[in-house]
């Protein structure tokens, strides 16, 4: 199988780190792929009309997207069910944590596009403020309500660590650590894992 994307994308990194934690090193090819919000990437478009990264291409040539589905695919094919337990209460708690980190990442990426890609005369300050607030609300919720699920290695904690890595990379000015000391301690530990260093964002 192949995974298309760039590790700069929090969604791509979530998939790569999951693949590593699932023991799939060497079992997939990483195809570095750049995207721009105002251009179609035709390689991706062949596999997914949405044409965002990440996309996974199966050995049968089928496209699997988006990151949520790719993560589930990786856990399923590897048999590493501890990353996303079957038991209902745990499963939906972890999936909701994953959705929280992915929702925060969506806002963080929108914020980046607004700041860096949108032409200056077309910027929308209220939208920008709303995305900032959304990211910070996610950080506060992670700080206050998710200590249990963040205590283990699962798809929720993986996605959270990748979201925080992206905030450090693109949105240092938000200074998320000042409002979230427990989350900062989580990030420090998790960022040292082999899976995270193997797929570190090149600075
Ligand atoms: N919901 C998607 C979001 C993926 C996404 O936003 N990817 C960005 C890069 S971080 C992208 O491909 N942007 C290109 C575009 O918007 O055209 C997922 O979870 O995979």
Tab-separated table of C-alpha atoms and ligand atoms in Angstrom:
chain	number	residue	atom	x	y	z
A	1	UNK	CA	0.000	0.000	0.000
A	2	UNK	CA	0.973	3.635	-0.420
A	3	UNK	CA	0.278	6.700	1.719
A	4	UNK	CA	0.307	10.048	-0.088
A	5	UNK	CA	0.980	13.295	1.741
A	6	UNK	CA	3.454	15.460	3.566
A	7	UNK	CA	4.326	15.098	7.228
A	8	UNK	CA	3.687	18.823	7.667
A	9	UNK	CA	-0.017	18.012	7.431
A	10	UNK	CA	-1.302	16.989	10.874
A	11	UNK	CA	-3.725	14.572	9.202
A	12	UNK	CA	-0.953	12.868	7.252
A	13	UNK	CA	1.249	12.630	10.322
A	14	UNK	CA	-1.641	11.083	12.295
A	15	UNK	CA	-1.793	8.276	9.718
A	16	UNK	CA	1.970	7.743	9.574
A	17	UNK	CA	2.324	7.648	13.363
A	18	UNK	CA	-0.608	5.221	13.580
A	19	UNK	CA	1.043	3.000	10.951
A	20	UNK	CA	4.237	3.013	13.011
A	21	UNK	CA	2.454	2.250	16.299
A	22	UNK	CA	0.591	-0.545	14.485
A	23	UNK	CA	3.899	-2.151	13.492
A	24	UNK	CA	3.484	-1.454	9.789
A	25	UNK	CA	6.973	-0.026	9.256
A	26	UNK	CA	8.272	-1.226	5.917
A	27	UNK	CA	4.821	-2.415	4.830
A	28	UNK	CA	3.821	0.747	2.990
A	29	UNK	CA	5.410	3.264	0.690
A	30	UNK	CA	5.240	6.924	1.669
A	31	UNK	CA	4.755	9.111	-1.400
A	32	UNK	CA	5.583	12.716	-0.558
A	33	UNK	CA	2.844	14.811	-2.119
A	34	UNK	CA	2.289	18.548	-2.006
A	35	UNK	CA	-1.122	20.176	-2.144
A	36	UNK	CA	-2.287	23.739	-2.514
A	37	UNK	CA	-5.777	24.877	-1.531
A	38	UNK	CA	-6.339	26.501	-4.943
A	39	UNK	CA	-5.042	23.713	-7.254
A	40	UNK	CA	-6.125	20.150	-8.037
A	41	UNK	CA	-3.464	17.517	-7.477
A	42	UNK	CA	-4.201	15.050	-10.265
A	43	UNK	CA	-2.399	12.098	-8.648
A	44	UNK	CA	-4.640	12.407	-5.613
A	45	UNK	CA	-7.709	13.141	-7.696
A	46	UNK	CA	-7.343	9.745	-9.378
A	47	UNK	CA	-7.843	8.137	-5.947
A	48	UNK	CA	-10.134	10.651	-4.252
A	49	UNK	CA	-12.211	13.410	-5.874
A	50	UNK	CA	-11.738	15.433	-2.682
A	51	UNK	CA	-8.003	15.434	-3.530
A	52	UNK	CA	-6.740	16.381	-0.090
A	53	UNK	CA	-3.911	14.623	1.749
A	54	UNK	CA	-3.717	12.032	3.167
A	55	UNK	CA	-4.890	9.380	0.722
A	56	UNK	CA	-4.022	5.705	1.039
A	57	UNK	CA	-3.827	3.510	-2.056
A	58	UNK	CA	-4.445	-0.161	-1.354
A	59	UNK	CA	-2.505	-2.950	-3.034
A	60	UNK	CA	-5.559	-3.352	-5.264
A	61	UNK	CA	-5.309	0.253	-6.381
A	62	UNK	CA	-8.327	1.536	-4.409
A	63	UNK	CA	-8.260	4.939	-2.758
A	64	UNK	CA	-8.997	5.153	0.990
A	65	UNK	CA	-9.688	8.554	2.549
A	66	UNK	CA	-9.922	10.636	4.702
A	67	UNK	CA	-7.515	10.385	7.675
A	68	UNK	CA	-10.232	8.925	9.931
A	69	UNK	CA	-10.891	6.084	7.551
A	70	UNK	CA	-7.196	5.556	6.802
A	71	UNK	CA	-6.476	5.251	10.530
A	72	UNK	CA	-9.246	2.690	10.893
A	73	UNK	CA	-7.913	0.832	7.845
A	74	UNK	CA	-4.400	0.707	9.331
A	75	UNK	CA	-5.632	-0.546	12.700
A	76	UNK	CA	-7.852	-3.120	11.010
A	77	UNK	CA	-5.247	-4.478	8.614
A	78	UNK	CA	-2.516	-4.594	11.282
A	79	UNK	CA	-4.702	-6.306	13.906
A	80	UNK	CA	-3.400	-3.838	16.539
A	81	UNK	CA	-6.822	-3.375	18.073
A	82	UNK	CA	-5.397	-1.847	21.263
A	83	UNK	CA	-5.069	1.396	19.290
A	84	UNK	CA	-8.857	1.431	18.815
A	85	UNK	CA	-10.483	-1.057	21.185
A	86	UNK	CA	-13.635	-2.950	20.186
A	87	UNK	CA	-15.366	-2.526	23.540
A	88	UNK	CA	-18.047	0.128	23.074
A	89	UNK	CA	-17.424	2.596	25.897
A	90	UNK	CA	-13.676	2.756	25.295
A	91	UNK	CA	-14.047	2.757	21.528
A	92	UNK	CA	-16.378	5.750	21.340
A	93	UNK	CA	-14.452	7.686	23.961
A	94	UNK	CA	-11.289	7.255	21.883
A	95	UNK	CA	-13.066	8.013	18.609
A	96	UNK	CA	-14.478	11.196	20.112
A	97	UNK	CA	-11.014	12.217	21.278
A	98	UNK	CA	-9.803	11.561	17.732
A	99	UNK	CA	-12.622	13.718	16.325
A	100	UNK	CA	-11.742	16.471	18.790
A	101	UNK	CA	-8.089	16.500	17.687
A	102	UNK	CA	-9.097	16.359	14.034
A	103	UNK	CA	-11.636	19.177	14.499
A	104	UNK	CA	-8.922	21.244	16.168
A	105	UNK	CA	-6.566	20.421	13.304
A	106	UNK	CA	-9.177	21.460	10.733
A	107	UNK	CA	-9.429	24.842	12.441
A	108	UNK	CA	-5.633	25.149	12.708
A	109	UNK	CA	-5.179	24.382	9.002
A	110	UNK	CA	-7.947	26.842	8.046
A	111	UNK	CA	-6.224	29.445	10.179
A	112	UNK	CA	-2.961	28.786	8.368
A	113	UNK	CA	-4.593	29.094	4.938
A	114	UNK	CA	-6.278	32.305	6.010
A	115	UNK	CA	-2.983	33.752	7.249
A	116	UNK	CA	-0.586	32.453	4.602
A	117	UNK	CA	-2.468	31.532	1.437
A	118	UNK	CA	-5.407	33.910	1.118
A	119	UNK	CA	-4.585	37.132	-0.769
A	120	UNK	CA	-4.305	39.993	1.728
A	121	UNK	CA	-7.190	41.973	0.221
A	122	UNK	CA	-9.520	38.987	0.616
A	123	UNK	CA	-8.800	38.215	4.273
A	124	UNK	CA	-11.692	37.810	6.694
A	125	UNK	CA	-10.629	38.783	10.247
A	126	UNK	CA	-13.774	37.430	11.941
A	127	UNK	CA	-13.245	34.024	10.354
A	128	UNK	CA	-9.621	34.056	11.488
A	129	UNK	CA	-10.626	34.914	15.059
A	130	UNK	CA	-13.263	32.168	15.049
A	131	UNK	CA	-10.708	29.532	13.999
A	132	UNK	CA	-8.293	30.703	16.700
A	133	UNK	CA	-11.018	30.459	19.315
A	134	UNK	CA	-11.980	26.989	18.094
A	135	UNK	CA	-8.386	25.763	18.409
A	136	UNK	CA	-8.094	27.207	21.916
A	137	UNK	CA	-11.449	25.708	22.964
A	138	UNK	CA	-10.209	22.299	21.818
A	139	UNK	CA	-6.980	22.784	23.802
A	140	UNK	CA	-8.970	23.679	26.948
A	141	UNK	CA	-11.230	20.658	26.553
A	142	UNK	CA	-8.213	18.379	26.078
A	143	UNK	CA	-6.657	19.856	29.218
A	144	UNK	CA	-9.748	19.422	31.373
A	145	UNK	CA	-11.599	16.335	30.208
A	146	UNK	CA	-9.422	13.756	28.461
A	147	UNK	CA	-6.731	12.661	30.918
A	148	UNK	CA	-7.989	9.049	30.887
A	149	UNK	CA	-7.797	8.476	27.138
A	150	UNK	CA	-4.618	10.531	26.782
A	151	UNK	CA	-2.979	8.202	29.311
A	152	UNK	CA	-2.700	5.415	26.724
A	153	UNK	CA	-1.400	4.955	23.204
A	154	UNK	CA	-4.473	4.906	21.019
A	155	UNK	CA	-5.750	6.677	17.915
A	156	UNK	CA	-7.088	9.526	20.061
A	157	UNK	CA	-3.808	10.240	21.818
A	158	UNK	CA	-1.906	9.882	18.526
A	159	UNK	CA	-4.133	12.461	16.818
A	160	UNK	CA	-3.883	14.798	19.803
A	161	UNK	CA	-0.080	14.661	19.770
A	162	UNK	CA	-0.029	15.383	16.025
A	163	UNK	CA	-2.416	18.311	16.404
A	164	UNK	CA	-0.213	19.808	19.136
A	165	UNK	CA	2.888	19.262	16.993
A	166	UNK	CA	1.200	21.194	14.212
A	167	UNK	CA	0.289	24.041	16.601
A	168	UNK	CA	3.946	24.272	17.604
A	169	UNK	CA	5.006	24.275	13.961
A	170	UNK	CA	2.522	26.788	12.520
A	171	UNK	CA	0.882	28.604	15.421
A	172	UNK	CA	3.487	29.216	18.078
A	173	UNK	CA	1.872	32.627	18.672
A	174	UNK	CA	-1.187	30.924	20.190
A	175	UNK	CA	1.015	29.842	23.143
A	176	UNK	CA	-1.314	26.927	23.877
A	177	UNK	CA	0.902	25.635	26.730
A	178	UNK	CA	0.142	28.661	28.892
A	179	UNK	CA	-3.454	27.445	29.296
A	180	UNK	CA	-2.772	23.697	29.377
A	181	UNK	CA	0.046	22.464	31.661
A	182	UNK	CA	-1.214	18.840	31.843
A	183	UNK	CA	-1.534	18.719	28.084
A	184	UNK	CA	1.969	20.158	27.756
A	185	UNK	CA	3.299	17.294	29.898
A	186	UNK	CA	1.398	14.791	27.733
A	187	UNK	CA	2.860	16.326	24.560
A	188	UNK	CA	6.412	16.233	25.907
A	189	UNK	CA	6.193	12.503	26.691
A	190	UNK	CA	4.330	11.518	23.571
A	191	UNK	CA	6.570	13.503	21.226
A	192	UNK	CA	9.522	11.383	22.399
A	193	UNK	CA	7.968	8.148	21.115
A	194	UNK	CA	9.763	6.447	18.225
A	195	UNK	CA	6.649	6.758	16.073
A	196	UNK	CA	6.629	10.546	16.494
A	197	UNK	CA	10.360	11.040	15.969
A	198	UNK	CA	10.330	8.732	12.938
A	199	UNK	CA	7.721	11.045	11.396
A	200	UNK	CA	8.897	14.366	12.813
A	201	UNK	CA	8.042	17.622	11.044
A	202	UNK	CA	11.213	18.811	9.319
A	203	UNK	CA	11.894	22.354	10.507
B	1	LIG	N1	-10.767	15.755	6.671
B	1	LIG	C1	-9.501	15.573	5.984
B	1	LIG	C2	-8.720	16.861	6.036
B	1	LIG	C3	-7.418	16.770	5.251
B	1	LIG	C4	-6.848	18.147	4.940
B	1	LIG	O1	-7.399	19.194	5.314
B	1	LIG	N2	-5.698	18.161	4.275
B	1	LIG	C5	-5.100	19.406	3.832
B	1	LIG	C6	-3.630	19.459	4.215
B	1	LIG	S1	-3.433	19.586	5.959
B	1	LIG	C7	-5.185	19.476	2.320
B	1	LIG	O2	-5.011	18.482	1.637
B	1	LIG	N3	-5.422	20.683	1.776
B	1	LIG	C8	-5.486	20.894	0.375
B	1	LIG	C9	-6.748	21.553	-0.056
B	1	LIG	O3	-7.481	22.085	0.815
B	1	LIG	O4	-7.007	21.543	-1.239
B	1	LIG	C10	-8.749	14.411	6.627
B	1	LIG	O5	-8.983	14.153	7.819
B	1	LIG	O6	-7.957	13.725	5.955
